[in-house]
CSV table of C-alpha atoms in Angstrom, one decimal:
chain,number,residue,atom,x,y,z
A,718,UNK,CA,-4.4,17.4,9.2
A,719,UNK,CA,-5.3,15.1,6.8
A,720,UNK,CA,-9.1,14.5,5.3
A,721,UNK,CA,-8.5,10.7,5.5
A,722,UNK,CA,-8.5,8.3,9.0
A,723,UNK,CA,-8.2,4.7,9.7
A,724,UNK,CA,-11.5,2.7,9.9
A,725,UNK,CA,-10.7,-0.3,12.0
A,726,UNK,CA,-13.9,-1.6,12.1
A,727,UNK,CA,-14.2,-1.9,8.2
A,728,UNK,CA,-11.9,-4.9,9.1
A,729,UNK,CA,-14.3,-6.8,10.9
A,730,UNK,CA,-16.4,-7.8,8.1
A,731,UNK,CA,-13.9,-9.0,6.1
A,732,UNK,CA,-11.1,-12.2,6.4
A,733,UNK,CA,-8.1,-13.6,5.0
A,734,UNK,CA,-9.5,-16.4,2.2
A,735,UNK,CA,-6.9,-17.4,0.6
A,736,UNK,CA,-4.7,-19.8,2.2
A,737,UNK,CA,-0.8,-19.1,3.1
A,738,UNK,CA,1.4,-19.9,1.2
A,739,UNK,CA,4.7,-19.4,0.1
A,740,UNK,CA,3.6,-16.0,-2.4
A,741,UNK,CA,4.3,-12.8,-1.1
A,742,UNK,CA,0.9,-10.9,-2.7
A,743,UNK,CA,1.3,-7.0,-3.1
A,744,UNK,CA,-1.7,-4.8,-3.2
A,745,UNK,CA,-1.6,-1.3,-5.6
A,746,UNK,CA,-4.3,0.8,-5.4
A,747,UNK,CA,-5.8,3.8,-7.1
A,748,UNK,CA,-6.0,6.4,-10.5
A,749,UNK,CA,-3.7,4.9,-12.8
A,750,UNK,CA,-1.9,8.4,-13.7
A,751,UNK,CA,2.0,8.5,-14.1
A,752,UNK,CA,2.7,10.9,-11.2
A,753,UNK,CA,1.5,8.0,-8.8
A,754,UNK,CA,3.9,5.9,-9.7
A,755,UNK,CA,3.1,2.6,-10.6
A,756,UNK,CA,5.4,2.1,-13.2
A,757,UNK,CA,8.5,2.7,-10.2
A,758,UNK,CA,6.8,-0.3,-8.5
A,759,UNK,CA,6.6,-2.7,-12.2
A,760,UNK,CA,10.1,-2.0,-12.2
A,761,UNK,CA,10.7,-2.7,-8.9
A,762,UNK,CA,8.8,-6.0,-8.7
A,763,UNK,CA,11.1,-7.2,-11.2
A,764,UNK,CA,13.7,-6.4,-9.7
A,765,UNK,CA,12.4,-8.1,-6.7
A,766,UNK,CA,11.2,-11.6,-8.6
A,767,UNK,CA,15.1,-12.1,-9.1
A,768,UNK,CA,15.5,-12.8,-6.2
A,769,UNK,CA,11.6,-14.2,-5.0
A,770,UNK,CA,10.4,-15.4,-7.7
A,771,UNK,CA,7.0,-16.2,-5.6
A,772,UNK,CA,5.5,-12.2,-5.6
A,773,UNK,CA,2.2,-11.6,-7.3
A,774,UNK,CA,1.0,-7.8,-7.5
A,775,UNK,CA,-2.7,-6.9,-8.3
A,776,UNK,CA,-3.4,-3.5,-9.6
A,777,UNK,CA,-6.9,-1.8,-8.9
A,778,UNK,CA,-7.5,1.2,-10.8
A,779,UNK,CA,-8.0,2.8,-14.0
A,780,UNK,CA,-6.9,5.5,-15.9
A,781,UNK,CA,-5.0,7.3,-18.6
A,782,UNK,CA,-1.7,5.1,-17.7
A,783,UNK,CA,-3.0,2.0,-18.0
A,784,UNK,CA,-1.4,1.0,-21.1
A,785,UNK,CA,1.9,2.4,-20.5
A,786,UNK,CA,2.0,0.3,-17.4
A,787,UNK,CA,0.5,-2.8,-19.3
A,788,UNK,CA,3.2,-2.0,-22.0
A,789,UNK,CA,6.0,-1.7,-19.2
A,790,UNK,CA,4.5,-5.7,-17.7
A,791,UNK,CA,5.0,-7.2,-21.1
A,792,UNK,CA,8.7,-5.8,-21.8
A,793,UNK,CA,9.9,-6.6,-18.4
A,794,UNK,CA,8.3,-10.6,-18.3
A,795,UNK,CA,5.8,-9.7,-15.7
A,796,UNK,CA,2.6,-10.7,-17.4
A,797,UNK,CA,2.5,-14.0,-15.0
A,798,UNK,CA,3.4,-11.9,-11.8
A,799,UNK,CA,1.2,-8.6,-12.2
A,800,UNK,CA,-2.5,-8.8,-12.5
A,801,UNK,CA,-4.4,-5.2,-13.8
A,802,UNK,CA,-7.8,-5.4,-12.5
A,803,UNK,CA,-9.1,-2.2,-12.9
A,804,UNK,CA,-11.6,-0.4,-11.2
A,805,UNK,CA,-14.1,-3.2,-8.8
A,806,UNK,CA,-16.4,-3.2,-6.7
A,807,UNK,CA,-15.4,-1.6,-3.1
A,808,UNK,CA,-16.5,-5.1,-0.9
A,809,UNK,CA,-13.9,-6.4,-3.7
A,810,UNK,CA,-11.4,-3.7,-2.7
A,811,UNK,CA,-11.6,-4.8,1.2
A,812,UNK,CA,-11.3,-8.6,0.6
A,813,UNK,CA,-8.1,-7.8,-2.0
A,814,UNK,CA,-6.9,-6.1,1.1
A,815,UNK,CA,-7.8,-8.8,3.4
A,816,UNK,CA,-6.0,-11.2,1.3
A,817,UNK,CA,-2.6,-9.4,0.3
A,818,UNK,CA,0.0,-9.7,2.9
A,819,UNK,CA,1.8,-6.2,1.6
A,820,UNK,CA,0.6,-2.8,0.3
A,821,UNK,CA,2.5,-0.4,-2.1
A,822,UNK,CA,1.8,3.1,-2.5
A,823,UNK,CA,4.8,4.5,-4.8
A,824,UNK,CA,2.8,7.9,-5.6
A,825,UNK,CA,5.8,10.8,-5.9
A,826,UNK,CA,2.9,13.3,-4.8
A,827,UNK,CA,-0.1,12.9,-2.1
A,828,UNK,CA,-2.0,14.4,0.5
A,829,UNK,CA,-3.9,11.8,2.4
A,830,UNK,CA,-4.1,8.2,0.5
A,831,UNK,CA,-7.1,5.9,1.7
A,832,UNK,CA,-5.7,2.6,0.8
A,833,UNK,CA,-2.3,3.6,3.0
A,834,UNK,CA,-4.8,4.3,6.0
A,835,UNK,CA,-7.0,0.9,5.4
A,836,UNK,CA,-3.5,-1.1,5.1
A,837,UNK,CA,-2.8,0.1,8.7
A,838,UNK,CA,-6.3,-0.7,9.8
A,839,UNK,CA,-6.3,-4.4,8.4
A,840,UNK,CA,-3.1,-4.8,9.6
A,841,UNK,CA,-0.9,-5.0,6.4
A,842,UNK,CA,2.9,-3.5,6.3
A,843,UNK,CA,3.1,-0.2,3.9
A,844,UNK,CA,6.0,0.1,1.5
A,845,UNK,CA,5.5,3.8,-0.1
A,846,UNK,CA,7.7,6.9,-0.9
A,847,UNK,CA,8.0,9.1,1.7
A,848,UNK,CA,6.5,12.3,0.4
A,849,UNK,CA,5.3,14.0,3.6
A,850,UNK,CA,2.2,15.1,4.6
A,851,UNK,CA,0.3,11.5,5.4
A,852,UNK,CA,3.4,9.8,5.8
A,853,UNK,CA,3.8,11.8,9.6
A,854,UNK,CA,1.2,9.4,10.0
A,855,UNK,CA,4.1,5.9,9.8
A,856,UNK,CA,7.1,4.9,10.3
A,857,UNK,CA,9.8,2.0,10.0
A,858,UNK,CA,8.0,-0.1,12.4
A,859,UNK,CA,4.9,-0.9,10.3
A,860,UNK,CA,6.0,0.7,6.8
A,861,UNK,CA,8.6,0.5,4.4
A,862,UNK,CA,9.4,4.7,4.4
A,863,UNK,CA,11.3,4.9,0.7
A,864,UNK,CA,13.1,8.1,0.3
A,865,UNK,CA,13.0,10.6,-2.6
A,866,UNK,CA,16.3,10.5,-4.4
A,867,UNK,CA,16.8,9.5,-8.1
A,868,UNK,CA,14.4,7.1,-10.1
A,869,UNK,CA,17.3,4.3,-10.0
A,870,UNK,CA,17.5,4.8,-6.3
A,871,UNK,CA,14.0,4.6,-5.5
A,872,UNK,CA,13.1,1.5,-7.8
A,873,UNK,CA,15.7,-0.5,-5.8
A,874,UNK,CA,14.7,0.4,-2.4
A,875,UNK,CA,11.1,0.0,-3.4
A,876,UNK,CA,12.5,-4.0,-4.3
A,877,UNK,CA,15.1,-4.1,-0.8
A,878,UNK,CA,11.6,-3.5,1.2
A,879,UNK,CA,9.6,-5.8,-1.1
A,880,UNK,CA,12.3,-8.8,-0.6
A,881,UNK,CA,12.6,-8.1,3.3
A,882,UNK,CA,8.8,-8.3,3.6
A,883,UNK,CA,8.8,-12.0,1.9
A,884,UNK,CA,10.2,-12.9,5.8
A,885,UNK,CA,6.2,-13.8,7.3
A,886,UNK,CA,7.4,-13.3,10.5
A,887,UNK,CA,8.5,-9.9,10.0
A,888,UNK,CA,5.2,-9.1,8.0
A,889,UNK,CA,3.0,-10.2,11.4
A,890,UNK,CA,5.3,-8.3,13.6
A,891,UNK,CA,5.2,-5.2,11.2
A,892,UNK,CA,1.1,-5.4,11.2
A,893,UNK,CA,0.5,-6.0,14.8
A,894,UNK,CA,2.6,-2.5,15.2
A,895,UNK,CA,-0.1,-1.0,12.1
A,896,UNK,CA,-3.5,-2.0,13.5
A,897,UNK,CA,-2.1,-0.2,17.3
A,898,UNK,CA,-1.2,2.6,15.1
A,899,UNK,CA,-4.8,2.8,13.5
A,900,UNK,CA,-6.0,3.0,16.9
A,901,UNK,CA,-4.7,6.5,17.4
A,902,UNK,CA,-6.0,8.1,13.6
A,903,UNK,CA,-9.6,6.6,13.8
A,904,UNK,CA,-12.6,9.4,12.8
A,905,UNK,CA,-13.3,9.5,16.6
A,906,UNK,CA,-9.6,10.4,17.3
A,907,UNK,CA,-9.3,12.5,14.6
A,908,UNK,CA,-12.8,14.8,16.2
A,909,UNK,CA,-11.4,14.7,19.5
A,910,UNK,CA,-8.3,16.5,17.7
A,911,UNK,CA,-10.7,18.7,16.2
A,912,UNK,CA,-12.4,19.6,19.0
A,913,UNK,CA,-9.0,20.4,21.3
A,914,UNK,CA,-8.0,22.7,18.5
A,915,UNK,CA,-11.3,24.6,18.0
A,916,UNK,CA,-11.5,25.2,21.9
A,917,UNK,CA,-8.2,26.4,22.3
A,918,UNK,CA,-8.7,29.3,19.9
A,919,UNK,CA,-12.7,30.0,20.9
Protein backbone atom coordinates (compact mmCIF):
# COMPACT_ATOMS: atom_id res chain seq x y z
CA UNK A 1 0.00 0.00 0.00
CA UNK A 2 1.33 3.11 -0.91
CA UNK A 3 1.94 6.30 1.55
CA UNK A 4 0.55 8.62 -1.22
CA UNK A 5 -3.48 9.02 -2.35
CA UNK A 6 -5.35 11.18 -4.73
CA UNK A 7 -6.74 14.51 -3.30
CA UNK A 8 -9.54 15.38 -5.58
CA UNK A 9 -10.57 18.23 -3.86
CA UNK A 10 -7.14 20.03 -4.15
CA UNK A 11 -8.59 20.51 -7.73
CA UNK A 12 -11.26 22.66 -6.78
CA UNK A 13 -9.41 25.63 -5.98
CA UNK A 14 -7.48 25.71 -8.89
CA UNK A 15 -8.48 26.23 -13.08
CA UNK A 16 -7.15 25.97 -16.44
CA UNK A 17 -5.69 29.79 -17.21
CA UNK A 18 -4.19 29.55 -20.09
CA UNK A 19 -6.12 29.34 -23.06
CA UNK A 20 -6.13 26.15 -25.64
CA UNK A 21 -4.25 26.12 -28.05
CA UNK A 22 -2.61 24.17 -30.47
CA UNK A 23 0.66 23.35 -27.75
CA UNK A 24 0.64 20.17 -26.17
CA UNK A 25 2.26 21.43 -22.52
CA UNK A 26 4.08 18.57 -20.48
CA UNK A 27 4.44 18.78 -16.82
CA UNK A 28 7.86 17.04 -14.94
CA UNK A 29 7.90 17.12 -11.50
CA UNK A 30 10.32 16.47 -8.68
CA UNK A 31 14.28 15.97 -7.22
CA UNK A 32 16.32 16.51 -10.23
CA UNK A 33 18.59 13.22 -9.57
CA UNK A 34 19.68 10.95 -12.59
CA UNK A 35 17.84 7.78 -11.45
CA UNK A 36 14.44 9.68 -12.03
CA UNK A 37 14.96 10.13 -15.30
CA UNK A 38 14.52 13.30 -16.70
CA UNK A 39 17.12 13.16 -19.07
CA UNK A 40 15.04 9.80 -20.86
CA UNK A 41 12.16 12.41 -21.18
CA UNK A 42 14.72 15.57 -22.85
CA UNK A 43 15.51 12.96 -25.17
CA UNK A 44 12.31 11.92 -25.74
CA UNK A 45 10.73 15.38 -26.26
CA UNK A 46 12.97 15.75 -29.08
CA UNK A 47 12.27 13.08 -30.51
CA UNK A 48 8.76 13.98 -30.25
CA UNK A 49 9.14 17.89 -31.64
CA UNK A 50 10.05 16.13 -34.98
CA UNK A 51 7.20 15.35 -35.49
CA UNK A 52 5.01 18.24 -33.13
CA UNK A 53 6.88 20.79 -33.16
CA UNK A 54 4.17 22.62 -30.76
CA UNK A 55 5.31 20.63 -27.23
CA UNK A 56 6.55 22.81 -24.37
CA UNK A 57 7.85 20.90 -21.18
CA UNK A 58 8.30 22.77 -17.73
CA UNK A 59 10.57 21.22 -15.21
CA UNK A 60 9.90 21.80 -11.39
CA UNK A 61 12.57 20.66 -9.25
CA UNK A 62 16.01 21.02 -8.17
CA UNK A 63 18.92 19.12 -7.53
CA UNK A 64 22.31 17.61 -8.23
CA UNK A 65 21.24 16.92 -12.09
CA UNK A 66 20.26 20.05 -12.97
CA UNK A 67 23.04 20.93 -15.12
CA UNK A 68 23.44 17.74 -16.82
CA UNK A 69 19.89 18.03 -17.86
CA UNK A 70 20.36 21.86 -18.77
CA UNK A 71 23.60 20.67 -20.63
CA UNK A 72 21.51 17.75 -22.47
CA UNK A 73 18.55 20.95 -23.55
CA UNK A 74 21.29 22.95 -25.20
CA UNK A 75 23.01 20.01 -27.26
CA UNK A 76 19.74 18.64 -28.41
CA UNK A 77 18.04 22.41 -29.63
CA UNK A 78 15.57 22.33 -26.78
CA UNK A 79 16.24 25.58 -25.04
CA UNK A 80 12.87 27.09 -26.75
CA UNK A 81 10.82 23.88 -25.92
CA UNK A 82 11.94 23.00 -22.23
CA UNK A 83 11.62 25.49 -19.41
CA UNK A 84 13.70 24.47 -15.88
CA UNK A 85 11.95 26.23 -13.15
CA UNK A 86 13.12 24.88 -10.24
CA UNK A 87 11.79 24.49 -7.05
CA UNK A 88 8.22 27.07 -6.60
CA UNK A 89 5.98 27.66 -4.56
CA UNK A 90 3.26 24.68 -4.03
CA UNK A 91 -0.14 26.95 -5.11
CA UNK A 92 2.46 27.42 -8.18
CA UNK A 93 2.86 23.57 -8.44
CA UNK A 94 -1.25 23.11 -8.63
CA UNK A 95 -1.83 25.86 -11.19
CA UNK A 96 1.29 24.24 -13.48
CA UNK A 97 -0.76 21.25 -13.11
CA UNK A 98 -4.04 22.91 -13.79
CA UNK A 99 -2.63 24.26 -16.88
CA UNK A 100 -0.54 21.34 -18.61
CA UNK A 101 -2.59 19.07 -20.51
CA UNK A 102 0.00 15.93 -20.00
CA UNK A 103 2.26 14.70 -17.08
CA UNK A 104 5.51 12.76 -17.30
CA UNK A 105 7.01 10.74 -14.65
CA UNK A 106 10.07 8.84 -16.36
CA UNK A 107 11.65 7.87 -12.80
CA UNK A 108 13.40 4.06 -13.44
CA UNK A 109 12.77 3.68 -9.53
CA UNK A 110 9.62 4.77 -7.17
CA UNK A 111 7.45 3.85 -4.52
CA UNK A 112 4.50 6.22 -4.39
CA UNK A 113 4.99 9.62 -6.63
CA UNK A 114 2.70 12.54 -5.56
CA UNK A 115 2.63 14.40 -8.79
CA UNK A 116 1.40 10.83 -10.66
CA UNK A 117 -1.48 10.79 -7.92
CA UNK A 118 -2.41 14.73 -8.34
CA UNK A 119 -2.28 14.21 -12.34
CA UNK A 120 -5.16 11.61 -11.86
CA UNK A 121 -6.94 13.94 -9.50
CA UNK A 122 -6.92 17.07 -11.92
CA UNK A 123 -7.64 15.02 -14.53
CA UNK A 124 -4.37 14.95 -16.67
CA UNK A 125 -3.24 11.67 -18.78
CA UNK A 126 0.10 10.03 -17.14
CA UNK A 127 2.91 9.02 -19.42
CA UNK A 128 5.54 7.18 -16.95
CA UNK A 129 7.69 3.99 -16.81
CA UNK A 130 6.06 1.27 -15.47
CA UNK A 131 8.19 0.34 -12.50
CA UNK A 132 5.56 -1.32 -10.17
CA UNK A 133 4.51 -0.60 -7.02
CA UNK A 134 2.30 2.77 -7.62
CA UNK A 135 1.84 2.00 -11.10
CA UNK A 136 -1.00 -1.01 -9.87
CA UNK A 137 -2.58 2.16 -9.19
CA UNK A 138 -3.13 2.96 -13.59
CA UNK A 139 -3.49 1.70 -16.56
CA UNK A 140 -3.72 2.26 -20.46
CA UNK A 141 -7.01 4.01 -20.15
CA UNK A 142 -5.75 7.20 -18.36
CA UNK A 143 -1.80 6.58 -18.58
CA UNK A 144 0.73 6.05 -21.00
CA UNK A 145 2.34 2.62 -18.99
CA UNK A 146 6.12 2.69 -20.75
CA UNK A 147 7.83 -0.55 -20.25
CA UNK A 148 11.33 -1.25 -18.91
CA UNK A 149 13.51 -2.46 -21.69
CA UNK A 150 16.71 -0.74 -23.05
CA UNK A 151 17.36 3.14 -22.77
CA UNK A 152 16.79 3.36 -26.79
CA UNK A 153 13.53 1.55 -26.33
CA UNK A 154 12.18 3.51 -23.63
CA UNK A 155 13.09 7.11 -25.05
CA UNK A 156 11.03 6.21 -28.10
CA UNK A 157 8.04 4.96 -26.45
CA UNK A 158 8.19 7.74 -23.96
CA UNK A 159 7.87 10.13 -27.59
CA UNK A 160 5.06 7.38 -29.36
CA UNK A 161 2.86 8.31 -26.07
CA UNK A 162 3.88 12.04 -26.10
CA UNK A 163 2.83 12.34 -29.99
CA UNK A 164 -0.50 10.26 -29.43
CA UNK A 165 -1.44 12.56 -26.52
CA UNK A 166 -1.08 15.83 -28.99
CA UNK A 167 -4.80 14.27 -30.28
CA UNK A 168 -7.13 16.70 -27.56
CA UNK A 169 -9.80 14.46 -27.88
CA UNK A 170 -8.02 11.55 -26.76
CA UNK A 171 -6.39 13.67 -23.76
CA UNK A 172 -10.21 14.58 -22.44
CA UNK A 173 -11.28 10.99 -22.88
CA UNK A 174 -8.00 9.77 -21.12
CA UNK A 175 -8.71 12.34 -18.08
CA UNK A 176 -12.30 11.83 -17.59
CA UNK A 177 -11.18 7.96 -17.09
CA UNK A 178 -8.27 9.56 -14.33
CA UNK A 179 -10.40 11.80 -12.20
CA UNK A 180 -13.06 8.30 -11.79
CA UNK A 181 -9.97 6.55 -10.95
CA UNK A 182 -9.02 9.19 -8.17
CA UNK A 183 -12.21 8.49 -6.80
CA UNK A 184 -11.31 5.02 -5.68
CA UNK A 185 -7.49 6.04 -4.05
CA UNK A 186 -8.67 9.16 -2.04
CA UNK A 187 -7.30 9.35 1.92
CA UNK A 188 -10.94 8.33 2.89
CA UNK A 189 -10.70 5.21 0.61
CA UNK A 190 -7.44 4.48 1.38
CA UNK A 191 -8.64 4.35 5.63
CA UNK A 192 -11.55 2.41 4.86
CA UNK A 193 -8.80 -0.14 3.28
CA UNK A 194 -7.00 0.32 6.44
CA UNK A 195 -9.61 -0.34 8.58
CA UNK A 196 -10.88 -3.74 6.54
CA UNK A 197 -7.38 -4.99 6.88
CA UNK A 198 -6.73 -4.21 10.67
CA UNK A 199 -10.24 -5.97 11.53
CA UNK A 200 -9.70 -8.88 9.64
CA UNK A 201 -6.55 -9.77 11.66
CA UNK A 202 -7.84 -8.29 15.25
Amino acid sequence: MTDVAAEPSKTDEYTKKRGDDNTLRCLMVGRLDAWRGFDLAVEALAMATKMYPNIQLDILGDGSDRQRISQWMKRLGLESHVTLHGKVPMEVYYQMMADCDVVLNPSLKEGAVTTAFDSMAFGRPLVCIDTGGYTRYFNNEYAALIPRGSREQVIKDLADAIVRLTDRDLRTTMGRKAQKAAQLITWEKKGEEIERILNGIS
